[in-house]
CSV table of C-alpha atoms and ligand atoms in Angstrom, one decimal:
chain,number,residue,atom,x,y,z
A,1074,UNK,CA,122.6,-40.2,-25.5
A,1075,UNK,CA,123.6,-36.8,-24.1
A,1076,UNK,CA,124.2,-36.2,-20.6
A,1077,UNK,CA,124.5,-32.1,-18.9
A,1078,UNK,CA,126.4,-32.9,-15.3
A,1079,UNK,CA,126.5,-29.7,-13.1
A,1080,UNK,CA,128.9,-29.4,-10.0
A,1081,UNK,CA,127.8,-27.4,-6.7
A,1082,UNK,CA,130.7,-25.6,-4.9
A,1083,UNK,CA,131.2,-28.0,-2.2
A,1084,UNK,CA,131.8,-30.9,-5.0
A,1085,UNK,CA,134.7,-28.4,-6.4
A,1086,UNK,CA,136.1,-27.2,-3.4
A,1087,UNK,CA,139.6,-28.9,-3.0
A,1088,UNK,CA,141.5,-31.0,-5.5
A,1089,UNK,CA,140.4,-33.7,-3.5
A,1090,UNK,CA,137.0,-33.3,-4.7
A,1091,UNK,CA,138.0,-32.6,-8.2
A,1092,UNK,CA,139.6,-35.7,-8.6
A,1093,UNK,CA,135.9,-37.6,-7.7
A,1094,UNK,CA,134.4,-35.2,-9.9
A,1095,UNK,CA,136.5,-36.5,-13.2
A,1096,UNK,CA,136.0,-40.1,-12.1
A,1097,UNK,CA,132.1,-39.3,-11.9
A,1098,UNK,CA,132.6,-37.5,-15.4
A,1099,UNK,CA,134.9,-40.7,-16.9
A,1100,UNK,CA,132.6,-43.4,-15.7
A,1101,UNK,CA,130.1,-42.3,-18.2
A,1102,UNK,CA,130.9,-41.1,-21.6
A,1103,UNK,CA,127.3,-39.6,-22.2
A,1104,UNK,CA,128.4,-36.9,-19.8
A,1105,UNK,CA,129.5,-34.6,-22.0
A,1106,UNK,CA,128.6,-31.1,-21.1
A,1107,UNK,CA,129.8,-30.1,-17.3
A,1108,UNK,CA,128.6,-27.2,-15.4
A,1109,UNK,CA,131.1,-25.8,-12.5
A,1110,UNK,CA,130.0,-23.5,-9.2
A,1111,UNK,CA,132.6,-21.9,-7.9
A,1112,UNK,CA,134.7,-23.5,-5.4
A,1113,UNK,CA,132.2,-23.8,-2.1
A,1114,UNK,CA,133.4,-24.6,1.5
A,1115,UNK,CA,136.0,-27.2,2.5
A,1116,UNK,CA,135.0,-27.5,6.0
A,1117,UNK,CA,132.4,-25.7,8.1
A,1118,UNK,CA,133.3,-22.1,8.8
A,1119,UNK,CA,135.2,-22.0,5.6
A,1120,UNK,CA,134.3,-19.1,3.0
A,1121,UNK,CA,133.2,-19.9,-0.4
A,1122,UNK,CA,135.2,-18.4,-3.2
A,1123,UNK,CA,132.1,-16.2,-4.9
A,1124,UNK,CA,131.6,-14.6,-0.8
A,1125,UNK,CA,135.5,-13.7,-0.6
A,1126,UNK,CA,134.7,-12.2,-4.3
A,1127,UNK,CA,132.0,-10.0,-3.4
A,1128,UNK,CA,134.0,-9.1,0.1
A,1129,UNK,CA,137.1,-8.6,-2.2
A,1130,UNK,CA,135.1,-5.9,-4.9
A,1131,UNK,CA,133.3,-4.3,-1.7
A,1132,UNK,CA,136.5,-3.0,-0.5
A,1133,UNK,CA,137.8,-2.3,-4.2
A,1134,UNK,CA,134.5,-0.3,-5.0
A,1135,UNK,CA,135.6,1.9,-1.6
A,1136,UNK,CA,138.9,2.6,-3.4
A,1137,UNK,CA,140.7,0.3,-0.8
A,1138,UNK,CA,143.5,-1.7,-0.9
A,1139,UNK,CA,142.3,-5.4,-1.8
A,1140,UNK,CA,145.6,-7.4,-2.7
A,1141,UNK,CA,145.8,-9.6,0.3
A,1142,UNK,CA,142.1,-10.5,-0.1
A,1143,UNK,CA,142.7,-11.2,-4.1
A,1144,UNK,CA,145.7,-12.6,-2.8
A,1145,UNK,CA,143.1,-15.0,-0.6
A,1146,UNK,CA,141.5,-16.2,-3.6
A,1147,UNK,CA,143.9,-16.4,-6.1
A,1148,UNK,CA,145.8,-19.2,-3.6
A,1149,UNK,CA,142.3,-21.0,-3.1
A,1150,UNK,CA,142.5,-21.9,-6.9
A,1151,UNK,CA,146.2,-22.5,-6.7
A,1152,UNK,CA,145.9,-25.2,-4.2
A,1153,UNK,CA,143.6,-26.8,-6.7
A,1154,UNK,CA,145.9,-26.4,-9.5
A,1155,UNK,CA,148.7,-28.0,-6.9
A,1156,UNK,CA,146.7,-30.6,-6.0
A,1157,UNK,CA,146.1,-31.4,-9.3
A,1158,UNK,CA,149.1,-31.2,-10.8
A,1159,UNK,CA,148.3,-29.1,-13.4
A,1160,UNK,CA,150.2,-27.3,-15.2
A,1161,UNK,CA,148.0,-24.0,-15.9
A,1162,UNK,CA,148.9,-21.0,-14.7
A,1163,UNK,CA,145.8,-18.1,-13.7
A,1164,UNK,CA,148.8,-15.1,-13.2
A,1165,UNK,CA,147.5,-13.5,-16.1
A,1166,UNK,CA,144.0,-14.0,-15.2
A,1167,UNK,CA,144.4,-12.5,-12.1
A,1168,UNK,CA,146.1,-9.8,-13.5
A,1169,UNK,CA,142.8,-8.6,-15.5
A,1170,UNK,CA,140.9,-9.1,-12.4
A,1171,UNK,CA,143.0,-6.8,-10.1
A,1172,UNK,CA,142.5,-4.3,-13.0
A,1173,UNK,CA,139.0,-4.8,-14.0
A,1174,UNK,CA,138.4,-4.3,-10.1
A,1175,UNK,CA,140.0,-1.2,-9.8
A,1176,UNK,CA,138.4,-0.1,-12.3
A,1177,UNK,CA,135.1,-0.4,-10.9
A,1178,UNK,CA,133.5,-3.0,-13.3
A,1179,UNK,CA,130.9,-4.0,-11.3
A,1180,UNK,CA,129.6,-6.5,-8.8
A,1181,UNK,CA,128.2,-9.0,-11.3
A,1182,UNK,CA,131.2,-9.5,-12.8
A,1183,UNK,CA,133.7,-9.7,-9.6
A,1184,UNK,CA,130.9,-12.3,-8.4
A,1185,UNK,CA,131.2,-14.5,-11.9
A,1186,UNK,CA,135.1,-14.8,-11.7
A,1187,UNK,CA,134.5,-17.7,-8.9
A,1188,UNK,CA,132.7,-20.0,-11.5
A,1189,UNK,CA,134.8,-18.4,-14.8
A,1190,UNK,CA,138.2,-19.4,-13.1
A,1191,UNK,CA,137.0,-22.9,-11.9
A,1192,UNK,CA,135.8,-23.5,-15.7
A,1193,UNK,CA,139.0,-22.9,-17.0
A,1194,UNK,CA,140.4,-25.3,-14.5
A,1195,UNK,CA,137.9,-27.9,-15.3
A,1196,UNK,CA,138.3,-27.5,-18.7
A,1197,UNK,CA,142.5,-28.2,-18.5
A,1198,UNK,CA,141.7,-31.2,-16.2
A,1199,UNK,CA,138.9,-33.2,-18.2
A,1200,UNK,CA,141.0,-31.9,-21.5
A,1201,UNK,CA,137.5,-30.4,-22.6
A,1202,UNK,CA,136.9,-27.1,-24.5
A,1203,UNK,CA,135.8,-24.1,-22.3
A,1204,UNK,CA,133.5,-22.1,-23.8
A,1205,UNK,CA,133.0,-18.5,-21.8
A,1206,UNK,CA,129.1,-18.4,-20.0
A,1207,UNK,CA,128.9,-14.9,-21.3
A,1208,UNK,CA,129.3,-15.2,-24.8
A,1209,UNK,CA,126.5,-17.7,-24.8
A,1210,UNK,CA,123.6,-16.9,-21.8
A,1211,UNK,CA,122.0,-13.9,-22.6
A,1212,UNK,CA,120.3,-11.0,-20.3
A,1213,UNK,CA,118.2,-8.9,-21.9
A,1214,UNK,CA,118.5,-5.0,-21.1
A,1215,UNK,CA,116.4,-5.3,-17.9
A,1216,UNK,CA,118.1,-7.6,-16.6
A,1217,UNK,CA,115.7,-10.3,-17.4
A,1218,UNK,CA,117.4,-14.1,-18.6
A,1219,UNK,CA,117.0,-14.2,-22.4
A,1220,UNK,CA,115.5,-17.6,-23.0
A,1221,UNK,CA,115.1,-17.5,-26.7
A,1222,UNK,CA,118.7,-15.4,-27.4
A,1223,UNK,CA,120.4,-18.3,-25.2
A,1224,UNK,CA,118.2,-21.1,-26.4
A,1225,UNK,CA,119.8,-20.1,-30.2
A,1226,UNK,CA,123.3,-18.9,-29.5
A,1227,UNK,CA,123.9,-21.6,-27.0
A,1228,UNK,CA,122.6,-24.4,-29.0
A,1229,UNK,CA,124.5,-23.8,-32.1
A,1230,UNK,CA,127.9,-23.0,-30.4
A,1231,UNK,CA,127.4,-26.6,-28.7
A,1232,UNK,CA,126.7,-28.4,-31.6
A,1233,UNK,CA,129.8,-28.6,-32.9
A,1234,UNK,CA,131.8,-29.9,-29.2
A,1235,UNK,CA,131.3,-32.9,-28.4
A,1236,UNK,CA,132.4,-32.3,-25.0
A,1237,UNK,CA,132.6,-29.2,-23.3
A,1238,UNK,CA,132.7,-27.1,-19.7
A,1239,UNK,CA,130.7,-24.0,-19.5
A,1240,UNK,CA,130.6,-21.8,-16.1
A,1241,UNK,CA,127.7,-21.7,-14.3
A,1242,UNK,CA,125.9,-18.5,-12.5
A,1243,UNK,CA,126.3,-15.7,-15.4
A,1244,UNK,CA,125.8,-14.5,-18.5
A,1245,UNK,CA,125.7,-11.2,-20.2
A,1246,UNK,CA,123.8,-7.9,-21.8
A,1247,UNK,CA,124.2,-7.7,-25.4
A,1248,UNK,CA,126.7,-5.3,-24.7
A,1249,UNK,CA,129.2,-7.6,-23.0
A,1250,UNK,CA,128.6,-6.7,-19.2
A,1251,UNK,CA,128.7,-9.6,-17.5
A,1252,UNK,CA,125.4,-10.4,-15.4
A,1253,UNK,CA,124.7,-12.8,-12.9
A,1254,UNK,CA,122.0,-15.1,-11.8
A,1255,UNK,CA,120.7,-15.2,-8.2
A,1256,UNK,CA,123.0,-17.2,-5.6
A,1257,UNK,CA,122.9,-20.4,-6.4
A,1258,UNK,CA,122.3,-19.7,-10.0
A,1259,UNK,CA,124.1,-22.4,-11.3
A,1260,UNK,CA,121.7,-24.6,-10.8
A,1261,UNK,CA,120.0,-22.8,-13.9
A,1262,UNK,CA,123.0,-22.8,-15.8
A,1263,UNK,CA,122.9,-26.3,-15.8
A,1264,UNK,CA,119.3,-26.8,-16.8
A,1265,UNK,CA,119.9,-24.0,-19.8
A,1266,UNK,CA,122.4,-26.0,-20.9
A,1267,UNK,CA,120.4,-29.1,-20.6
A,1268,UNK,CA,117.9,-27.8,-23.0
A,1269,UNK,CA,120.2,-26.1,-25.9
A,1270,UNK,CA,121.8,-30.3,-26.2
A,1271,UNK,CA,118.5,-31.3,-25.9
A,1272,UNK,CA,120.0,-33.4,-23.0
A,1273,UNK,CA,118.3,-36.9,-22.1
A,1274,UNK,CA,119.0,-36.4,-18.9
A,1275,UNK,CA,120.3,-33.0,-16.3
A,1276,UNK,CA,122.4,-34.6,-13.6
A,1277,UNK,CA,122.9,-32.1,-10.6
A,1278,UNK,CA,125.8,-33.4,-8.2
A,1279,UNK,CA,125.4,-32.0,-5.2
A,1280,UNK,CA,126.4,-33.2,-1.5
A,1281,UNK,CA,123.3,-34.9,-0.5
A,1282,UNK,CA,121.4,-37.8,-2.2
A,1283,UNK,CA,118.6,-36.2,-3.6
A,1284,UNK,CA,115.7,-34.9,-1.2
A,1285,UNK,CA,114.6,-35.7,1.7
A,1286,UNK,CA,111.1,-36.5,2.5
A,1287,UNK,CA,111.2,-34.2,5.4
A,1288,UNK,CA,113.5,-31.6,6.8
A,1289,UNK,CA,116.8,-33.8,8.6
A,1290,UNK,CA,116.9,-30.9,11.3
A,1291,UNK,CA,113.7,-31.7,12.4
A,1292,UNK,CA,113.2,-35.9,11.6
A,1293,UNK,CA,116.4,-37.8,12.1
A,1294,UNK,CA,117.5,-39.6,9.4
A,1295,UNK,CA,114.8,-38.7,7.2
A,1296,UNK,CA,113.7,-41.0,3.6
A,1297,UNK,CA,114.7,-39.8,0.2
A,1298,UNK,CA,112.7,-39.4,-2.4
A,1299,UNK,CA,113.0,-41.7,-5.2
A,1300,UNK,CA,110.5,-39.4,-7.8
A,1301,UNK,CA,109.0,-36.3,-7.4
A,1302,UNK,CA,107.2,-34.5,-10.1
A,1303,UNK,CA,107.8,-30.8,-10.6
A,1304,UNK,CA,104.5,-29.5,-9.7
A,1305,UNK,CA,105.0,-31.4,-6.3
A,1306,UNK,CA,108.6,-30.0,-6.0
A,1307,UNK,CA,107.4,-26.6,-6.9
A,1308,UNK,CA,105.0,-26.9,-3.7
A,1309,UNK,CA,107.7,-28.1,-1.5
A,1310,UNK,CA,110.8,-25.6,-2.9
A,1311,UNK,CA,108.1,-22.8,-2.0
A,1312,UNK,CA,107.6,-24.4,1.5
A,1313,UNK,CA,111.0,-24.2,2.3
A,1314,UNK,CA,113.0,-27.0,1.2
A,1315,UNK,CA,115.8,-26.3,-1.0
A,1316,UNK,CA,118.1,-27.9,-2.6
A,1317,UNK,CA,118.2,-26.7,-6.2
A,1318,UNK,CA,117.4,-23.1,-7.8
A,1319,UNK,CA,113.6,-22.4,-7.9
A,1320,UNK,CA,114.3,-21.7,-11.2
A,1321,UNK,CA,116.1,-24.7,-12.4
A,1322,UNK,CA,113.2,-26.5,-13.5
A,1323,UNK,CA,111.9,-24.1,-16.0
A,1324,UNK,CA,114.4,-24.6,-19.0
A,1325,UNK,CA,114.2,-28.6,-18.9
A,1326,UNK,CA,110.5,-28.4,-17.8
A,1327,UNK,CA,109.4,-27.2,-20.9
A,1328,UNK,CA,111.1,-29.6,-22.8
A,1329,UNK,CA,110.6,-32.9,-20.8
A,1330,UNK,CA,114.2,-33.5,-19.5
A,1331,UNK,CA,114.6,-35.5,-16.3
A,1332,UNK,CA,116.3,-34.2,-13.6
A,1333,UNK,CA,118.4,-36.7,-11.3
A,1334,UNK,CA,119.6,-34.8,-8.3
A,1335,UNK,CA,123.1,-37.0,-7.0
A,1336,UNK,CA,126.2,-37.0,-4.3
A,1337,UNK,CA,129.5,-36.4,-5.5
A,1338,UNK,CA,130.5,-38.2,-2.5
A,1339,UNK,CA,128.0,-41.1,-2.9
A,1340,UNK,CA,128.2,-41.3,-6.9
A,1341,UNK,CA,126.5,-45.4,-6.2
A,1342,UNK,CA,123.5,-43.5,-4.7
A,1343,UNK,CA,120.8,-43.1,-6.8
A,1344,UNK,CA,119.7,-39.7,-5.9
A,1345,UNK,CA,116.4,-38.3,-6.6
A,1346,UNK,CA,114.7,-38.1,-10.0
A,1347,UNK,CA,112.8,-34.9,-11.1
A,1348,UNK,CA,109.7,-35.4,-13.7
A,1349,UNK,CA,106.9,-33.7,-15.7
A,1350,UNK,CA,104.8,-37.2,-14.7
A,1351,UNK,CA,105.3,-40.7,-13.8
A,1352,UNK,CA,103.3,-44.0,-13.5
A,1353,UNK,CA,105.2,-44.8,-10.7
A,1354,UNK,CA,104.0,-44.7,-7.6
A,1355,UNK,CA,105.5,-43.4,-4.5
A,1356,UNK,CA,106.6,-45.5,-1.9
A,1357,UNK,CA,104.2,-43.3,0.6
A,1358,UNK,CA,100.9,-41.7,-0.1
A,1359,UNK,CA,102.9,-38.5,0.7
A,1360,UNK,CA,105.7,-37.0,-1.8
A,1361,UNK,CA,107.1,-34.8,1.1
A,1362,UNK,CA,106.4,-32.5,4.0
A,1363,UNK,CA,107.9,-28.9,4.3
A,1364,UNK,CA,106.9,-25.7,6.2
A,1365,UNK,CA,107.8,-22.1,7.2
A,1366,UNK,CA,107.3,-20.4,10.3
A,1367,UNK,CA,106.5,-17.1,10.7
A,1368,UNK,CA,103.0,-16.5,9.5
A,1369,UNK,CA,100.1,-14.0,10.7
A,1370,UNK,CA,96.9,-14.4,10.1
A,1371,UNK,CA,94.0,-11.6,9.2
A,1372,UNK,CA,90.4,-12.6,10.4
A,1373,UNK,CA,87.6,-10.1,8.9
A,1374,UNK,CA,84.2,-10.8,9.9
A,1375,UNK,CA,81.5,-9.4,8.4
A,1376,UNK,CA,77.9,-10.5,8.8
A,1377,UNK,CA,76.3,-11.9,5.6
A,1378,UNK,CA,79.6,-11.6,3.7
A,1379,UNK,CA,78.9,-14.5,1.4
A,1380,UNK,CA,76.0,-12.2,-0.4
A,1381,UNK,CA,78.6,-9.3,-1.2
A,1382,UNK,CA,79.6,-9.5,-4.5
A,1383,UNK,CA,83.3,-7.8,-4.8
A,1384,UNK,CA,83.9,-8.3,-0.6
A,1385,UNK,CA,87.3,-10.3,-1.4
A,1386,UNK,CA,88.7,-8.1,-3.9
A,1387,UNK,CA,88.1,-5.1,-1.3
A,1388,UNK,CA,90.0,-6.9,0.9
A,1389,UNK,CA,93.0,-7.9,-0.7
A,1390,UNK,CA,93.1,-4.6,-2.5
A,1391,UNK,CA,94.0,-3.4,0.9
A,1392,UNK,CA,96.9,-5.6,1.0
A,1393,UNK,CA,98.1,-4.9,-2.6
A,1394,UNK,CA,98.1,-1.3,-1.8
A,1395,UNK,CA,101.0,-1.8,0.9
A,1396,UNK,CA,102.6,-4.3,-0.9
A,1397,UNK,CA,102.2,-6.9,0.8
A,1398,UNK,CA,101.8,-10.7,-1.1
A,1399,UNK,CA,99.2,-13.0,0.6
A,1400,UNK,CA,100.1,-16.6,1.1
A,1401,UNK,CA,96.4,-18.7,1.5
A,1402,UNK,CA,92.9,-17.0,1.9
A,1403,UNK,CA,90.4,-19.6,3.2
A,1404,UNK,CA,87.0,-18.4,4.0
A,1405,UNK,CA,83.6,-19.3,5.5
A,1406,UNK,CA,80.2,-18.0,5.7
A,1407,UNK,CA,80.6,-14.6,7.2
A,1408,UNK,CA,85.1,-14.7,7.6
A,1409,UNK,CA,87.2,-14.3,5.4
A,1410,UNK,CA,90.9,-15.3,6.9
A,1411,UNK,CA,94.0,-13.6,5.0
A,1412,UNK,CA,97.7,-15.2,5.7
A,1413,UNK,CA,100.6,-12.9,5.1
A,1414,UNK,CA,104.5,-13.1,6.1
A,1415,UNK,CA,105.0,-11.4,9.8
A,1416,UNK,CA,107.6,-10.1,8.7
A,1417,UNK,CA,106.3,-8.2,5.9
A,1418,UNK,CA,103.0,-7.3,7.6
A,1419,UNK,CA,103.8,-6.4,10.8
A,1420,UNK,CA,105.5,-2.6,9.9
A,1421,UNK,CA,102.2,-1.9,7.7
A,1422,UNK,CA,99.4,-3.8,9.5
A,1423,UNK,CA,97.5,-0.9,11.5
A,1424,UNK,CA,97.5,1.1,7.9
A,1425,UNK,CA,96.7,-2.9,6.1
A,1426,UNK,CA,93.8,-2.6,9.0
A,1427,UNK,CA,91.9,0.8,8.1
A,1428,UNK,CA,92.6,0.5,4.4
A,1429,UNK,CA,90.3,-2.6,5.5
A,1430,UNK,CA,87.9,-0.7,6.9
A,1431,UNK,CA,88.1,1.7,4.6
A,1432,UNK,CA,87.2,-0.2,1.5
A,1433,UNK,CA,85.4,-3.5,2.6
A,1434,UNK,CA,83.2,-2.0,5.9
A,1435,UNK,CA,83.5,-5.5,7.5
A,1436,UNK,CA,82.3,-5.7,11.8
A,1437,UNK,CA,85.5,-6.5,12.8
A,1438,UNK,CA,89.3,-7.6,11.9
A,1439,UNK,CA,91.2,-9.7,14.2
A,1440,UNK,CA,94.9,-10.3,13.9
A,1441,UNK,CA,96.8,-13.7,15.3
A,1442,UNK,CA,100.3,-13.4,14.9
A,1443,UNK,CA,103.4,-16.6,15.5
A,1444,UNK,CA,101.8,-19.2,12.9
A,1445,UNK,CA,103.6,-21.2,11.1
A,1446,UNK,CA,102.1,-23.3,7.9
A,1447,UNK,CA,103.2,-27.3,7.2
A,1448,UNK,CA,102.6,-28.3,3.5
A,1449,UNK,CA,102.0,-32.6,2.8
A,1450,UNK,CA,102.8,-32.7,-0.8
A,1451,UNK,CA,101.8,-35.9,-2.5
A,1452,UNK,CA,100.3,-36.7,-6.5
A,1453,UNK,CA,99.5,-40.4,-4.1
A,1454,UNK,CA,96.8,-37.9,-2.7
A,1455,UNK,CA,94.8,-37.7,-5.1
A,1456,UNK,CA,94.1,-41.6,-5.1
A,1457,UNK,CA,93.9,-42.7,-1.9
A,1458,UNK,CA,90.7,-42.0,0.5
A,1459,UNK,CA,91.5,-41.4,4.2
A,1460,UNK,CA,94.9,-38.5,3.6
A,1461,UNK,CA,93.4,-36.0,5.4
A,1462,UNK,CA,91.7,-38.2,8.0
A,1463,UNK,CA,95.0,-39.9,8.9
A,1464,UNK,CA,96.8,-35.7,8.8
A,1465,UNK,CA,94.5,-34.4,11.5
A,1466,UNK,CA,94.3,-37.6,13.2
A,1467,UNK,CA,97.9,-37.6,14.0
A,1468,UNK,CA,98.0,-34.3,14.9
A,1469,UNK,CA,95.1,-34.7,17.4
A,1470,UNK,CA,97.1,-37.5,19.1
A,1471,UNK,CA,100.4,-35.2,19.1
A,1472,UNK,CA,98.1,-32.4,20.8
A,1473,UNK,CA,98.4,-30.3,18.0
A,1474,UNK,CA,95.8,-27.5,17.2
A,1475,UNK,CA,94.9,-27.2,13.7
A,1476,UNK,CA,94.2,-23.2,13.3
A,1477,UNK,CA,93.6,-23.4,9.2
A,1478,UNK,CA,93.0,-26.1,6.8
A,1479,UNK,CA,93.6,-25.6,3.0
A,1480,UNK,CA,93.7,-28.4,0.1
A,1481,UNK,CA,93.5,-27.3,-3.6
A,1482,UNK,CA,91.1,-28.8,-6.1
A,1483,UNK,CA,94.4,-30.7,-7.5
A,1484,UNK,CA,94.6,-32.4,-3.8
A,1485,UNK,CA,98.5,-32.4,-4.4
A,1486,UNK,CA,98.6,-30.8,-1.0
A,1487,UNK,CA,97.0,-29.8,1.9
A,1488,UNK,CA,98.1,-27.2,3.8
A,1489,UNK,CA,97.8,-26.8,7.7
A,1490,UNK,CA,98.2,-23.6,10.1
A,1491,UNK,CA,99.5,-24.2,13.8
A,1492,UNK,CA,101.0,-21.9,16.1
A,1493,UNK,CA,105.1,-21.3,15.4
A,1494,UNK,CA,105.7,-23.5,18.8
A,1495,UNK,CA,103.5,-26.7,17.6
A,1496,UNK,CA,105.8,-26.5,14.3
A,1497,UNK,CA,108.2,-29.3,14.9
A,1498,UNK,CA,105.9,-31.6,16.7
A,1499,UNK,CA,103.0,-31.3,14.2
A,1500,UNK,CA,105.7,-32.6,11.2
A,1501,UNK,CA,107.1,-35.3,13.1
A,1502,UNK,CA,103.7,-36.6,13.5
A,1503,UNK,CA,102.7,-36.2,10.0
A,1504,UNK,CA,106.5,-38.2,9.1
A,1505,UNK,CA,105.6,-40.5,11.7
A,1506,UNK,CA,102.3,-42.0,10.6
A,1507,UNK,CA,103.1,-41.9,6.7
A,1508,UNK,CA,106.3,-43.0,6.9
A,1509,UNK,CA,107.8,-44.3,10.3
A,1510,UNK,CA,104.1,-46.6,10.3
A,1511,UNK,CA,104.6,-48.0,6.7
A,1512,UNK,CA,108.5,-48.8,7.3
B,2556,LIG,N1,128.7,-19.6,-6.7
B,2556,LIG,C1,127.4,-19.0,-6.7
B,2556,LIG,C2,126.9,-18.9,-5.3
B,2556,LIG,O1,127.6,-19.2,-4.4
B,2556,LIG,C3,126.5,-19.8,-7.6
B,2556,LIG,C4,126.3,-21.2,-7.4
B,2556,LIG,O2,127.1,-21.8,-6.7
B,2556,LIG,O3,125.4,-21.8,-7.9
B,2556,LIG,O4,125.8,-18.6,-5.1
């Protein structure tokens, strides 16, 4: 059996934490392939090492002096070494940096250093091989991750250690320049890696136990989520809650590895487990509840619209011209409704309106602004009668107006619009008589 274990910043952040993540790493000898972040925050208002990177370059790129901000960083990895009593020395590393900054070689690369340097001190520490991120993830030359390239190199230069650390977060071009994922992008690192070992399982330490079935800032205390498939993830990442990379999922996905989401500083807790399908059944009908603020919605009325052939694609060809992505687009007999981000919209909208006009000739367009959308995610949904009667139910009772309703034909979720100020109140209520009802 072959475990991939990857480590977010705040489990790597001090010695301290270091020292939990070998004993998480020793209790199990299938984990054999570890994935570091760059040191995160020790406390709150700390600065994580890849931010005091890119604040470091910034001032480097502007041909200013950046030693006592280098300075910063190099004693950040020091006090780990200390801590650890180690006996590895980064002076030389360091030295390259300093010169590879003032020579200008780029963000991507300055960024990187946070999760190349904590490899190396992994690596020393566990007494596993290091094997450099960018000799084995590949970008191609737009920029784009190279699955196949990776999927080969990766594969073959693992199969021969039986146990190594490889930095998360980068890669790079054929040429050698290193590249970097998104923030966060170790996450995908980790689930690269997870598919090259062909991995029985990805664990992703983090510092909470897995997800929650609703958002702690809003429901105290919230459930975890035992099991949550990927397309149900999917829906809830989109909606808003995050704890791992969007695009984690994609490299194991496609090759049926689990995904156990776990807490460095609860390693007994079970965590949360991500899978293509399962028998098992939730302990709720719902999976989860997430949601964004910040919506507008676009009425267009037109008298016999349903007879039109071509009407919608008028319509939205009016947003595509400004750019703009829609999010839902329920319609009735004679309205079509279009829901697009405020923020995106509201710069455009009076040009998004008489492109309207312009294309479609509908009687009138009507704009509501300060809507925010509340997905219940659940593959129990599709099984049990009585979901959406219990949803809108609740809501009624919480004096919540329901301003859209929208459930796919996969009835994984439904999806609700209220006004940006019934937000909070319509998910507690939704928590409270799934979850606080059953408990
Ligand atoms: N260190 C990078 C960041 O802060 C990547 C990661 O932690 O996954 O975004």
């Amino acid at each position: 059996m072959k475990k991939v274990v990857k480590f977010g910043g705040s489990s790597l952040a001090s010695a301290e934490q270091f020292k939990k993540v070998a004993d998480i790493i020793h209790a199990d000898k299938e984990r054999r392939y570890v994935v570091p972040s760059a040191p995160g925050k020790r406390f709150s208002g700390d600065t994580k090492v890849t931010d005091m990177l890119y604040g470091c370059y910034h001032l480097a790129e502007e041909g200013k002096n950046f030693s006592k901000e280098l300075a910063a960083i190099e004693a950040r990895y020091q006090e780990i070494i200390d801590g650890l009593a180690l006996s590895l020395s980064l002076k030389d590393e360091f030295k390259t940096i300093e010169k590879n900054f003032k020579e200008k070689a780029g963000e991507n690369y300055a960024a990187s250093r946070g999760e190349y340097l904590n490899g190396i001190i992994m690596a020393a520490y566990l007494g596993y091989e290091f094997v450099d991120a960018a000799q084995v993830i590949r970008f191609d030359e737009n920029g784009d991750f190279d699955a196949e390239i990776t999927n080969r190199i990766l594969s073959e230069r693992l199969s021969d250690l039986k146990q190594a650390v490889i930095p998360g977060f980068y890669g790079s071009y054929e040429d050698g320049r290193v590249k970097t994922f998104s923030r966060g992008g170790s996450d995908i690192t980790g689930s690269i890696v997870a598919r090259a070992v062909k991995a029985d399982v990805y664990e992703n330490w983090t510092d909470v136990s897995g997800f929650l079935i609703a958002d702690p800032r809003i429901i105290k205390d919230p459930e975890g989520i035992e099991t949550i498939t990927y397309r149900e993830l999917r829906e809830l990442s989109y909606m808003g809650a995050s704890v791992l990379h969007e695009d984690a999922i994609f490299p194991v996905r496609s090759q049926g590895i689990p995904i156990n989401i776990r807490n460095t500083n609860r390693p007994g807790d079970e965590g949360t487990w991500i899978v293509e399908s399962t028998c098992q059944k939730s302990k709720y009908v719902i999976t989860g509840i997430a949601g964004k603020k910040g919506f507008c919605s676009v009425n267009i009325d037109k008298a016999m619209m349903n007879s039109e052939i071509g009407f919608g694609r008028k319509v939205l060809q009016a947003f595509e011209d400004y750019g703009i992505s829609f999010e839902h687009v329920p319609s009735g007999i004679d309205t079509m409704t279009v829901f697009v981000h405020q923020d995106e919209f509201m710069d455009k909208e009076q040009k998004v309106v008489s492109a309207i006009h312009r294309l479609a000739e509908p009687d009138s367009v009507d704009i509501e602004a300060d809507l925010a959308l509340v997905a219940v995610v659940g593959r129990g949904m599709k099984s049990t009668r009585g979901t959406a009667g219990r949803i809108f139910s609740a809501l009624a009772h919480a004096n919540v107006n329901v301003k859209m309703i929208d459930q796919g034909s996969s009835e994984l979720n439904i999806i609700i619009g209220v006004a940006n100020e019934d937000f909070e109140a319509a998910i507690k209520a939704i928590y409270d008589i799934f979850v606080v009802a059953q408990l």
